[in-house]
Short mmCIF file of C-alpha atoms in Angstrom, two decimals:
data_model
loop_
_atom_site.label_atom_id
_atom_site.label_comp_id
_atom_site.label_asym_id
_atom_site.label_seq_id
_atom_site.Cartn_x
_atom_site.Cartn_y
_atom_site.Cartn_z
CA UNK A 1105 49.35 157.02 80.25
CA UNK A 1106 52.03 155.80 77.82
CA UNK A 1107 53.82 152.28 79.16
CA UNK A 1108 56.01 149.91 76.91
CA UNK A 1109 54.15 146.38 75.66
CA UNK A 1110 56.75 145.00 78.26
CA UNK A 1111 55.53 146.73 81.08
CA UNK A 1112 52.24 145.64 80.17
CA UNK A 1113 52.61 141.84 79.20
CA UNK A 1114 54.44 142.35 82.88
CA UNK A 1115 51.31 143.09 84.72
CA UNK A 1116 48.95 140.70 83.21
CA UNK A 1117 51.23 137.68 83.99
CA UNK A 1118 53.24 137.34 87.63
CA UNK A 1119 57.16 137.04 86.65
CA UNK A 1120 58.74 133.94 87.85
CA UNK A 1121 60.92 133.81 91.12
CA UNK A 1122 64.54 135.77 90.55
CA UNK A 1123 67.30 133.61 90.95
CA UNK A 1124 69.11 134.85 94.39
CA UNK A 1125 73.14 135.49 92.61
CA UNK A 1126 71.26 137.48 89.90
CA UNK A 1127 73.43 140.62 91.25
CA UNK A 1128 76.42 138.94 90.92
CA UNK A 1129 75.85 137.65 87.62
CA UNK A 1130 75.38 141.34 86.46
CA UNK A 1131 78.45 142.48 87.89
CA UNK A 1132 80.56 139.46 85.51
CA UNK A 1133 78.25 140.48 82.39
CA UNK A 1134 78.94 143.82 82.89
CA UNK A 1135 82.40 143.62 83.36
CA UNK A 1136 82.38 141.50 79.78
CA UNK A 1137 80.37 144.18 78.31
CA UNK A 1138 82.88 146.78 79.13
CA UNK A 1139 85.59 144.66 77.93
CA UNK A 1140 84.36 144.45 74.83
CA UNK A 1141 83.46 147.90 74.33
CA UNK A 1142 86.97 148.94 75.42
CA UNK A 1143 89.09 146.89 73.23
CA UNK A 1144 86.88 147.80 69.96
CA UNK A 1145 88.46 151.65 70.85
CA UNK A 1146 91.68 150.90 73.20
CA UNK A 1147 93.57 149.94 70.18
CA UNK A 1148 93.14 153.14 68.39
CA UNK A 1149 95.41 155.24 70.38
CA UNK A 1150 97.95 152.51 69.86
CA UNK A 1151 98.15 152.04 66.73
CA UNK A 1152 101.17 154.90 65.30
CA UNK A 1153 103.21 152.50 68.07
CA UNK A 1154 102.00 149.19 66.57
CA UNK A 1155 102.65 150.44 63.41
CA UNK A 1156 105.83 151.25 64.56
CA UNK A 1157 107.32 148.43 66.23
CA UNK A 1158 105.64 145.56 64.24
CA UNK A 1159 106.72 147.12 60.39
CA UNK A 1160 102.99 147.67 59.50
CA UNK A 1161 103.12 149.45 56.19
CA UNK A 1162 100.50 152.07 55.56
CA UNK A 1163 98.16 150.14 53.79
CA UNK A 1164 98.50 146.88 56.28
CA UNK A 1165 97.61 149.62 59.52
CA UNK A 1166 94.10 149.50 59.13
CA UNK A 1167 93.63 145.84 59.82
CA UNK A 1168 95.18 146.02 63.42
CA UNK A 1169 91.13 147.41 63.46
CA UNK A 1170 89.31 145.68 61.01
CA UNK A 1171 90.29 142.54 61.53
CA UNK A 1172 88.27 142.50 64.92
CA UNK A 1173 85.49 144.59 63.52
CA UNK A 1174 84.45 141.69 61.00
CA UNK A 1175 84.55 138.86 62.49
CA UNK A 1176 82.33 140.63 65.59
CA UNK A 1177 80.10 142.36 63.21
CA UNK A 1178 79.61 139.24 60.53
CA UNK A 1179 79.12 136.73 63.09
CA UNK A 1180 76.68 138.21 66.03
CA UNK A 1181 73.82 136.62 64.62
CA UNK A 1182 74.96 133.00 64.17
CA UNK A 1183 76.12 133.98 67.88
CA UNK A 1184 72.70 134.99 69.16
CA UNK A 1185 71.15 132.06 67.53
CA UNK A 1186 73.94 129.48 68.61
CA UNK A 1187 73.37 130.65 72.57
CA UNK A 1188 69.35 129.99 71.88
CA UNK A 1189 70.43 126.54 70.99
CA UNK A 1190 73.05 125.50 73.65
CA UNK A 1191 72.90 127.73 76.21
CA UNK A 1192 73.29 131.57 76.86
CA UNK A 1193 75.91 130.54 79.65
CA UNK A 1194 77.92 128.21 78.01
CA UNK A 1195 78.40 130.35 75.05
CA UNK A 1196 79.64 133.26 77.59
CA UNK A 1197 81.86 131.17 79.57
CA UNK A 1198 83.18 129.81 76.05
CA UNK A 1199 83.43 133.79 74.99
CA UNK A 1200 85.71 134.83 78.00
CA UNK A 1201 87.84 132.29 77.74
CA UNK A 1202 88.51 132.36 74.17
CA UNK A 1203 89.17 136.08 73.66
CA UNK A 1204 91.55 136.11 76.70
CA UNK A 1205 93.03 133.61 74.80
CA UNK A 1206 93.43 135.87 71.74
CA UNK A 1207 94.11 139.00 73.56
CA UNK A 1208 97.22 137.38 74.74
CA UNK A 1209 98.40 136.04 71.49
CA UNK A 1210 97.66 139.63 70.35
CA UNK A 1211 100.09 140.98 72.92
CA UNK A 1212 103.02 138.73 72.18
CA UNK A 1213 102.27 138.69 68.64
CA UNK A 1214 105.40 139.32 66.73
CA UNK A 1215 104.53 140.46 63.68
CA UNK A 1216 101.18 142.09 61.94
CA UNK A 1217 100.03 138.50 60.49
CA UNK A 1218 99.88 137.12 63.98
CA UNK A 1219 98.20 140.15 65.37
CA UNK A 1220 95.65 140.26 62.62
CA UNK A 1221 95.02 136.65 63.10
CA UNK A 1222 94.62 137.39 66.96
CA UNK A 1223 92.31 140.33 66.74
CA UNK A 1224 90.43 138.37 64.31
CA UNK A 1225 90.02 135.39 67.11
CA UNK A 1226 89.06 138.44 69.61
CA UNK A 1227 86.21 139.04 67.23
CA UNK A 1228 84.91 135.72 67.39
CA UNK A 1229 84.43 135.01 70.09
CA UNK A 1230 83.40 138.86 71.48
CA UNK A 1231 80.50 137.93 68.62
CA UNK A 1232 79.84 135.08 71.40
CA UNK A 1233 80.03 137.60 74.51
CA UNK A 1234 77.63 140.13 73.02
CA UNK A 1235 74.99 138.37 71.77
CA UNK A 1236 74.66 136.12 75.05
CA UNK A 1237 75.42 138.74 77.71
CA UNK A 1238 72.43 140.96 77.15
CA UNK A 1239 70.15 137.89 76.46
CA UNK A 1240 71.47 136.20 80.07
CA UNK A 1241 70.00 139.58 81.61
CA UNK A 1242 66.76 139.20 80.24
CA UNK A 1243 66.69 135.76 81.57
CA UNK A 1244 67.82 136.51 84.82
CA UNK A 1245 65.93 139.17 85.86
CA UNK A 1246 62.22 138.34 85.60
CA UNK A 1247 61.02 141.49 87.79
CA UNK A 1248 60.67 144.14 85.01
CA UNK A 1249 61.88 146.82 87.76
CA UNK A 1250 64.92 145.11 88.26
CA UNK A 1251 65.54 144.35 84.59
CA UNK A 1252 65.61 147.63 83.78
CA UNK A 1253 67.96 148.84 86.66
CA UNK A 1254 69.93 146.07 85.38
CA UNK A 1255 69.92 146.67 82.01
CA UNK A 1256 70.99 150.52 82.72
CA UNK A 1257 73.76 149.59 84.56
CA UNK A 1258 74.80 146.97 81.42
CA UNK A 1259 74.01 149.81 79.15
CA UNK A 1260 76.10 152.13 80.82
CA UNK A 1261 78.90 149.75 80.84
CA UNK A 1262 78.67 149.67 77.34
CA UNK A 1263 78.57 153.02 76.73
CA UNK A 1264 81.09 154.46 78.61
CA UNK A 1265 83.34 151.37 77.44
CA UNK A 1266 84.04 153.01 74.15
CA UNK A 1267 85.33 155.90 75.83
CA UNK A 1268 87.12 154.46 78.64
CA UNK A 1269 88.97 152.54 76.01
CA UNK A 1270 90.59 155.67 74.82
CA UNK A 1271 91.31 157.03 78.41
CA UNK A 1272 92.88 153.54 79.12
CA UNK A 1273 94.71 153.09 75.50
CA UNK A 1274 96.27 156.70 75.71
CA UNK A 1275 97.85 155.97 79.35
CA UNK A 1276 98.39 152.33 78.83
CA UNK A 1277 100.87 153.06 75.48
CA UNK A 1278 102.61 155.77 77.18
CA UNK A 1279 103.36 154.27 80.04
CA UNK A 1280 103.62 150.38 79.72
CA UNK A 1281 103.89 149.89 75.88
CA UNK A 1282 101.04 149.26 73.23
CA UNK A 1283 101.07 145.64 73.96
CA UNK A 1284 99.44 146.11 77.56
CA UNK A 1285 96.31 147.35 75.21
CA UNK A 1286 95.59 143.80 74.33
CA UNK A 1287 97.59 142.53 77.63
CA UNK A 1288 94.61 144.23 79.64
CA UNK A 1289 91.86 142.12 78.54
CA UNK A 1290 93.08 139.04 79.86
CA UNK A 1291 92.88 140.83 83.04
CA UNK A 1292 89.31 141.81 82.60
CA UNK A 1293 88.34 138.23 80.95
CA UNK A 1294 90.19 136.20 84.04
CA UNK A 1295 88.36 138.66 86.58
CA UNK A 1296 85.39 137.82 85.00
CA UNK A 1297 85.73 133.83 84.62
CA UNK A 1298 86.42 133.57 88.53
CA UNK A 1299 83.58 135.95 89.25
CA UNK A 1300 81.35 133.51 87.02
CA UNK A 1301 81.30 130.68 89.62
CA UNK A 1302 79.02 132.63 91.26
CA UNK A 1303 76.45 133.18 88.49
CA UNK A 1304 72.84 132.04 88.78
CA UNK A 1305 72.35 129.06 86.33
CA UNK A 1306 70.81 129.72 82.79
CA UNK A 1307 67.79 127.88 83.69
CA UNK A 1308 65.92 129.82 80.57
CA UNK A 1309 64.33 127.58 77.52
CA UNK A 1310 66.62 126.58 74.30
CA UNK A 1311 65.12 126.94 71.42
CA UNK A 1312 64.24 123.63 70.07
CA UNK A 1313 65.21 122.22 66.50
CA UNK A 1314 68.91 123.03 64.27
CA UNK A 1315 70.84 125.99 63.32
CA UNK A 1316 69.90 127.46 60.17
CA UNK A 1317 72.99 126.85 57.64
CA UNK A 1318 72.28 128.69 54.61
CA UNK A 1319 71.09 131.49 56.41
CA UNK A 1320 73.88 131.79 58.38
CA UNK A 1321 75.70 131.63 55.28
CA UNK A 1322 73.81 134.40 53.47
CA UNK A 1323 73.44 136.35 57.13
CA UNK A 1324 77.17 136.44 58.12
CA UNK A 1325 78.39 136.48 54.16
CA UNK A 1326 76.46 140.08 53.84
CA UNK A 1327 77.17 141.14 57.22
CA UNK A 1328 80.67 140.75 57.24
CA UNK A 1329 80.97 142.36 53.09
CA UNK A 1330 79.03 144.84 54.50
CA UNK A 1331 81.79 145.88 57.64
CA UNK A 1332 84.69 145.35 55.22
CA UNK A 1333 82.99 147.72 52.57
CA UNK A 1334 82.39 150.50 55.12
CA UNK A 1335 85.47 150.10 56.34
CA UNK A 1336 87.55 149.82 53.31
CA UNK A 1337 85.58 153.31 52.24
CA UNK A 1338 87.70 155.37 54.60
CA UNK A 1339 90.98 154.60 52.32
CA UNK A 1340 89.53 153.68 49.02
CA UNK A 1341 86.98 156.20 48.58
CA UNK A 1342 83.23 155.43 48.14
CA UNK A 1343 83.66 154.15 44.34
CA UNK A 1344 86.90 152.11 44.67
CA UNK A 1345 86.06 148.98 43.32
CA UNK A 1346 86.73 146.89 45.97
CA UNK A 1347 84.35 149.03 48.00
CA UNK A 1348 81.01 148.97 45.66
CA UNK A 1349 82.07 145.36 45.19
CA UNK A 1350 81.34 144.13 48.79
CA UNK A 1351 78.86 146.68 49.58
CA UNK A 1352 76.68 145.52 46.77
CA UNK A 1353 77.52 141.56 46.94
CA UNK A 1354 76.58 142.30 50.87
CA UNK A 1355 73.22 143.81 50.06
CA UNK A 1356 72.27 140.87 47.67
CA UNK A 1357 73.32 138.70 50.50
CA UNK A 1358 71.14 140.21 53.32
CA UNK A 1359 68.54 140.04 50.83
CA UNK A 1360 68.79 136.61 50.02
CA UNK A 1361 68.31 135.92 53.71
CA UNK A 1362 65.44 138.04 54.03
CA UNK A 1363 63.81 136.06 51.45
CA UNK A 1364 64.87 132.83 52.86
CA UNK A 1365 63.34 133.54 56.33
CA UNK A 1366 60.20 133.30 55.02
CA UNK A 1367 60.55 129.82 53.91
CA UNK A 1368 63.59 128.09 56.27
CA UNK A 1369 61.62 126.00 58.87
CA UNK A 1370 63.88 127.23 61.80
CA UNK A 1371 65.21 130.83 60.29
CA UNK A 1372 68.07 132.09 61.89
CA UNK A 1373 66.48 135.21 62.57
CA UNK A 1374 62.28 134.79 63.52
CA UNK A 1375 60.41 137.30 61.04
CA UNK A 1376 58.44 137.58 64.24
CA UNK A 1377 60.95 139.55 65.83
CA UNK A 1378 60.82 142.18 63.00
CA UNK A 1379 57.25 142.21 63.38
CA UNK A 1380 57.64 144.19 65.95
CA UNK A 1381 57.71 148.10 64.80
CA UNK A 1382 58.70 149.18 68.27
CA UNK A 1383 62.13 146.93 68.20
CA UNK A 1384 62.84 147.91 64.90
CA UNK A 1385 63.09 151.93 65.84
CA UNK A 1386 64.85 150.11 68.57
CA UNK A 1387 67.23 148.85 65.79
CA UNK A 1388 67.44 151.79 64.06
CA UNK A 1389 68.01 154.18 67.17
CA UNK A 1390 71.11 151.42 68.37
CA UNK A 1391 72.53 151.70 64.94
CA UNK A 1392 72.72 154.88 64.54
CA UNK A 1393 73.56 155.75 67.94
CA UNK A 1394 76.87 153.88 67.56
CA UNK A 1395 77.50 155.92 64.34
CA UNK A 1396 77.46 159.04 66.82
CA UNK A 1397 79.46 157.71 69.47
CA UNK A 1398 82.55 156.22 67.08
CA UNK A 1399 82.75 159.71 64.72
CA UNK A 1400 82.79 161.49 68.43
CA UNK A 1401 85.51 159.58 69.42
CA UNK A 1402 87.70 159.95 66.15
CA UNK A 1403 86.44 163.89 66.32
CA UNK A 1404 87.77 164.31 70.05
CA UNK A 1405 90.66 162.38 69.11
CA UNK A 1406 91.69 163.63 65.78
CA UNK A 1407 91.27 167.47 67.58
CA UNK A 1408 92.50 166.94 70.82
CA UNK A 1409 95.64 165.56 69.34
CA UNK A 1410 96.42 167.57 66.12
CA UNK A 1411 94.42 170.84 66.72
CA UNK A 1412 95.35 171.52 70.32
CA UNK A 1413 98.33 169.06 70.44
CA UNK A 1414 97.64 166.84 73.66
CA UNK A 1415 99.17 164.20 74.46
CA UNK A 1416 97.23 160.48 74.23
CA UNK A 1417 97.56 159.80 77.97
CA UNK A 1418 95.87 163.28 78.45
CA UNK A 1419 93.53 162.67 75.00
CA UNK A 1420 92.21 159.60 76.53
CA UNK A 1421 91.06 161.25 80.09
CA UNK A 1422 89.52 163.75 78.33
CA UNK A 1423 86.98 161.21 77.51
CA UNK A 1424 86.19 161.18 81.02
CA UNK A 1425 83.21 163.35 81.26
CA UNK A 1426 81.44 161.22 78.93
CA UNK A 1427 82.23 158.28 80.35
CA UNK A 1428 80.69 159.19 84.06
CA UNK A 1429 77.87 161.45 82.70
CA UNK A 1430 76.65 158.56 80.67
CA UNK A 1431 76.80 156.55 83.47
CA UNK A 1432 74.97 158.23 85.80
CA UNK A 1433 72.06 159.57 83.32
CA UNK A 1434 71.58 155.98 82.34
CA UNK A 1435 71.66 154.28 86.21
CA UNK A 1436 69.99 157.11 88.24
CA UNK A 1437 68.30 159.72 85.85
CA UNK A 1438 67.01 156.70 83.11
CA UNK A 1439 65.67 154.08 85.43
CA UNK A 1440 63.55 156.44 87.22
CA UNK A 1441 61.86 158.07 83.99
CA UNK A 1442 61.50 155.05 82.02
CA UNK A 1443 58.62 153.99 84.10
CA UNK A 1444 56.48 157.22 83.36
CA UNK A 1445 57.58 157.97 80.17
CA UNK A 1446 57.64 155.09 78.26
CA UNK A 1447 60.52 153.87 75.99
CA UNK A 1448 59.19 156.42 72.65
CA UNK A 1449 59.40 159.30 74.68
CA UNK A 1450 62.98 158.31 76.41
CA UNK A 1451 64.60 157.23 72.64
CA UNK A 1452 63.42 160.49 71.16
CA UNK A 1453 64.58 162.74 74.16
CA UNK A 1454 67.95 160.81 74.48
CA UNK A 1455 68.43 161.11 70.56
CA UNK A 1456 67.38 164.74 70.66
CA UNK A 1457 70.06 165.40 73.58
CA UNK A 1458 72.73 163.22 72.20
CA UNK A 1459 72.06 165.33 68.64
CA UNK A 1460 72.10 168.75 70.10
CA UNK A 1461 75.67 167.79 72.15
CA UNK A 1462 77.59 166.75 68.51
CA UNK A 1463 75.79 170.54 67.29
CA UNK A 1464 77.91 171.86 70.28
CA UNK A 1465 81.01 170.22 69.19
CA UNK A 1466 80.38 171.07 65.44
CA UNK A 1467 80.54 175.08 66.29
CA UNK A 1468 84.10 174.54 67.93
CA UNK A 1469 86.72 177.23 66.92
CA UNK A 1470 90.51 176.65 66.76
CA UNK A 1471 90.50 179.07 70.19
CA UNK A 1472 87.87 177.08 71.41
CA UNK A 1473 89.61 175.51 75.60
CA UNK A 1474 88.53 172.23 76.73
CA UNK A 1475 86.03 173.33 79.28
CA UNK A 1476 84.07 175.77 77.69
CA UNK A 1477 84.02 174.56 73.99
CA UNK A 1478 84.31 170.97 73.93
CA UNK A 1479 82.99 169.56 77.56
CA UNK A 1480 79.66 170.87 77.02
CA UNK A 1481 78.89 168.70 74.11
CA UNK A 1482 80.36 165.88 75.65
CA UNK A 1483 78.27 166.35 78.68
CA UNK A 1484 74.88 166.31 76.04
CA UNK A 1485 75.94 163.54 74.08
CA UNK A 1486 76.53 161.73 77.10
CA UNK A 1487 72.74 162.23 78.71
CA UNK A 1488 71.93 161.68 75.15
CA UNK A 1489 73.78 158.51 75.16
CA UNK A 1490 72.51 157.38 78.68
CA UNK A 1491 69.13 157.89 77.90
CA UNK A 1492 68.49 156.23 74.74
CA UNK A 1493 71.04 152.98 75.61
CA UNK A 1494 68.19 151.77 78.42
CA UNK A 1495 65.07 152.93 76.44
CA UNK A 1496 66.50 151.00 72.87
CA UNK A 1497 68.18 147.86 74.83
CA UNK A 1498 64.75 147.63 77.16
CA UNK A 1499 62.44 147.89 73.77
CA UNK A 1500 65.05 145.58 71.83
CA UNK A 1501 64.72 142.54 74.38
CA UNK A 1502 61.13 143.25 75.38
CA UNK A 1503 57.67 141.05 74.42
CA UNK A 1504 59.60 137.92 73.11
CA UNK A 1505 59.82 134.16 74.07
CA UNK A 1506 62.69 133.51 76.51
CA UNK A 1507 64.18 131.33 74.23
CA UNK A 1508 64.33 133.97 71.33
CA UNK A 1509 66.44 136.50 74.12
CA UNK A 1510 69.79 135.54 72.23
CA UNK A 1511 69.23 136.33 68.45
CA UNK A 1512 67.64 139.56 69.37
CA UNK A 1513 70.00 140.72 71.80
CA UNK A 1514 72.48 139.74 68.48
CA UNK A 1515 70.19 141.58 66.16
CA UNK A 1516 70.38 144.73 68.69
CA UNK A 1517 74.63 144.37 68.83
CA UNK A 1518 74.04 143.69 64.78
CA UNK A 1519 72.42 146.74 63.94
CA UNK A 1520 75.30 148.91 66.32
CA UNK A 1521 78.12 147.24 64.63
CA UNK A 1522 77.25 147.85 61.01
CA UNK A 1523 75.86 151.59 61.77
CA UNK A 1524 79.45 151.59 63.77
CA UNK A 1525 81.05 150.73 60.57
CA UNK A 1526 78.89 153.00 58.65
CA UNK A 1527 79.17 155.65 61.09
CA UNK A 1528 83.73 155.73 61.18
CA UNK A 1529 83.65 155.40 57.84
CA UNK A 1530 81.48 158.39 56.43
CA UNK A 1531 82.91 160.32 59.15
CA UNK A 1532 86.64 159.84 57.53
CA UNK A 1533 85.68 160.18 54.48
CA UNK A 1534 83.87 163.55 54.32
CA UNK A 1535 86.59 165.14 57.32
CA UNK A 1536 89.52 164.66 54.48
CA UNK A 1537 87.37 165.35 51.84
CA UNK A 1538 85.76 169.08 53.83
CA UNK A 1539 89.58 169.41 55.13
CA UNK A 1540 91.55 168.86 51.97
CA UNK A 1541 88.79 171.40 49.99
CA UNK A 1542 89.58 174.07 52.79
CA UNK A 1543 92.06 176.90 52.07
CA UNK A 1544 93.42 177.22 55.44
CA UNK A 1545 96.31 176.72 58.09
CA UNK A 1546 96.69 173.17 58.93
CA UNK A 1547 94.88 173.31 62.11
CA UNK A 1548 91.78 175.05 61.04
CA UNK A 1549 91.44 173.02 57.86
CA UNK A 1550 91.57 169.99 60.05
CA UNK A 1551 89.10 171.61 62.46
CA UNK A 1552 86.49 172.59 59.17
CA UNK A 1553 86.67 168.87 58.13
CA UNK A 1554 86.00 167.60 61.78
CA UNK A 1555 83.29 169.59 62.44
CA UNK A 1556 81.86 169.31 58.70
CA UNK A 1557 81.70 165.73 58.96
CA UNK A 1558 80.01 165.50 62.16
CA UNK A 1559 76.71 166.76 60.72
CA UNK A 1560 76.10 163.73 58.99
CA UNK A 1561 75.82 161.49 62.35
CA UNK A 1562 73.80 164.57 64.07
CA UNK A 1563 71.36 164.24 60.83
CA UNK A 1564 71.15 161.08 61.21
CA UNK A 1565 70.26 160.78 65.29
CA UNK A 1566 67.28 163.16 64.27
CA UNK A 1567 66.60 160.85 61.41
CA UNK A 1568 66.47 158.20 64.05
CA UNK A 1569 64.32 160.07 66.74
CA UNK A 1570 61.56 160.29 64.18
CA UNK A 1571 61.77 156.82 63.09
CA UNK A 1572 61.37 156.41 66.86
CA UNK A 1573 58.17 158.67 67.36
CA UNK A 1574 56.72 157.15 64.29
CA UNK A 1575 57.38 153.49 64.99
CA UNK A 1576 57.77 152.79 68.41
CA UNK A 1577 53.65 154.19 69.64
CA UNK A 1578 52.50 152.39 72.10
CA UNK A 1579 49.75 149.63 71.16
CA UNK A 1580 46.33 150.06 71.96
CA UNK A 1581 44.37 147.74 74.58
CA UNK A 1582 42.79 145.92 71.82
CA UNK A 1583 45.55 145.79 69.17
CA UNK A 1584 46.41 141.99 68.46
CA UNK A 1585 50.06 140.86 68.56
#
């Protein structure tokens, strides 16, 4: 019978009593979760009308998205670590506040310095949200049946999120102006903060001793050079020097702090938590999972827009499907096979699905309709999607100390930033590059780059399903920790 470690560390030790609001506490994380998720795509849409209205030249546009993206990505593990040492609740009540905050200063920014100063501030402190959201449900819900509903139904939040923030940013800029993008979240984030009077307390063990400087240094330093590289790719090219520059000065950096760990009396990351070869497909599976889901949504985007020229407001419910089929495969379809299957078998499925829906999507034709050509593959990806989020988040947070649920619920958002970031960027790169090299009409040369460049994230959600079957076996009765 295959079972996770979790599920049996669960049986050979009663779980603690469940704090009685622990419901209600899910339903204000999960709303942050979405929130977060959202705004990292709702922006897209709306950026031709930022550009637009704010005098954004060309070169500036670009930063309306990175901006956010490093600042999240370069700080979620001083985040994760920080909640461990003052509290996962004060950090997400400190989170909310502070990017409704910036997502109103975004909105009435009036110019692009002030709005890439805001969305920077948004990134900050959504760092915050992320790494202690997830961690406050693996606190809260002792019962390892009820963490896993509970972490399906946070999963699903986040997935769908990324998609819902193109449904919402297409009908929000058509119909109310691209400021209500960034107007919207302090919506969400006050909904949220008055819902959060009602959350259990975090009642959970701190970690005990001081925040690790240098490596945060040397961590954030080579996370964030690492985003801006990536990023930066998608307009400079892979060998631009400002590219190989920060990719290579953010390798040495993340190396640095691997070799630090080992001798920084409080590391900023346990080496124990690596130990682990069942979090670290975990890791690997989140990563490159988020590759998949960001070139999907520039894909349906990009080809929904310029191949079969929709509109955004209809672009963005197009997304629906994914949205709702991810939802339910991850709430009624994941929590029930989890149990018997085991977390291996449900991240190798889910990758396998979520691969065979972007093979769908990469045989589309320029006569290809909406229903019978592109929802298909959305309706894959999504059970794809569904599946692996609760198998990789359960694995991710499982067989740890309590007060070690922050830094890897940060390593977890880490790893799904920077494959995000890897993900966009290859994506862009090779569409232009497959497009450009294409003697064609306009339309099917765009088409031949899309569906060109979405072989590399379909390569590499196999690449992660074996990583998955190889790492993530389930340990034997007598194996030690």
């Amino acid at each position: 019978m295959t079972q996770d470690c979790a599920a049996a560390a669960a049986t050979a030790a009663p779980a603690p009593p469940a704090p009685p609001r622990r419901w209600w506490g899910l339903a204000v994380l999960g709303l942050a979760q979405l929130m977060i998720l959202l705004d990292a795509t709702i922006v897209n849409v709306a950026l031709p009308s930022m550009q637009r209205d704010l005098g954004m030249s060309d070169a500036a546009r670009p930063w309306a998205i990175t901006s956010y993206t490093l600042a999240f990505g370069g700080l979620l593990l001083l985040a994760g670590r920080i909640a461990d040492l003052v509290g996962r609740k004060r950090v997400f009540l400190t989170g909310l506040a502070g990017f409704a905050v910036a997502s109103a200063a975004g909105g009435a920014a009036p110019g692009s310095g002030t709005l890439f100063a805001a969305r920077a501030l948004q990134g900050v402190f959504a760092a915050l949200l992320a790494a202690s959201a997830l961690a406050l449900i693996t606190t809260t819900f002792p019962d390892l049946r009820e963490r896993r509903r509970a972490i399906a139904i946070f999963g699903a939040l986040g997935g769908a999120g990324g998609a819902l923030g193109v449904t919402l940013g297409g009908v929000l800029t058509e119909t109310a102006g691209w400021r209500w993008c960034l107007y919207v979240n302090v919506l969400f984030a006050g909904a949220a903060l008055a819902g959060s009077v009602l959350m259990p307390p975090d009642t959970a063990p701190r970690t005990r001793g001081r925040l690790d400087i240098p490596g945060a240094l040397l961590a954030c330093g080579g996370l964030t050079l690492l985003v801006y590289g990536f990023s930066a790719a998608e307009n400079s090219g892979w060998t631009g020097r400002p590219v190989v520059a920060a990719l290579s000065t953010g390798l040495v950096l993340l190396l640095l702090f691997a070799f630090w760990l080992r001798k920084a009396r409080t590391p900023l990351l346990p080496p124990r938590l690596l130990r682990d070869r069942a979090r670290v497909a975990a890791l690997v599976a989140g990563a490159c999972l988020m590759a998949a889901q960001l070139s999907l949504s520039l894909f349906l985007t990009f080809h929904l827009q310029t191949v079969l020229g929709w509109s955004a407001a209809r672009t963005g419910l197009g997304f629906l499907p994914l949205s709702v089929v991810t939802t339910l495969t991850a709430t009624q379809l994941g929590t029930r096979l989890l149990p018997r299957l085991g977390a291996r078998v449900m991240m190798v499925s889910g990758l396998c699905v979520a691969a065979s829906g972007l093979w769908w999507l990469s045989r589309l034709t320029v006569h290809a309709d909406y229903a019978s050509g592109i929802l298909p593959g959305l309706a894959l990806f999504g059970m794809g999607m569904g599946a692996t989020f609760l198998a990789l988040m359960t694995t991710a947070t499982s067989n740890l100390p309590p007060e070690d649920s922050g830094i890897a619920s940060a390593a977890l958002n880490s790893a799904q930033q920077v494959g995000g970031s890897i993900g966009s960027a290859v994506f862009n790169t090779v569409a232009a590059g497959a497009a450009a090299g294409f003697a064609a009409p306009h339309r099917t040369s765009l088409l031949h780059g899309f569906t060109t460049a979405v072989r590399w994230p379909l390569v590499g959600l196999l690449l992660a399903a074996l990583a998955a079957a190889v790492l993530a076996r389930p340990r034997t009765a007598h194996a030690g920790r």
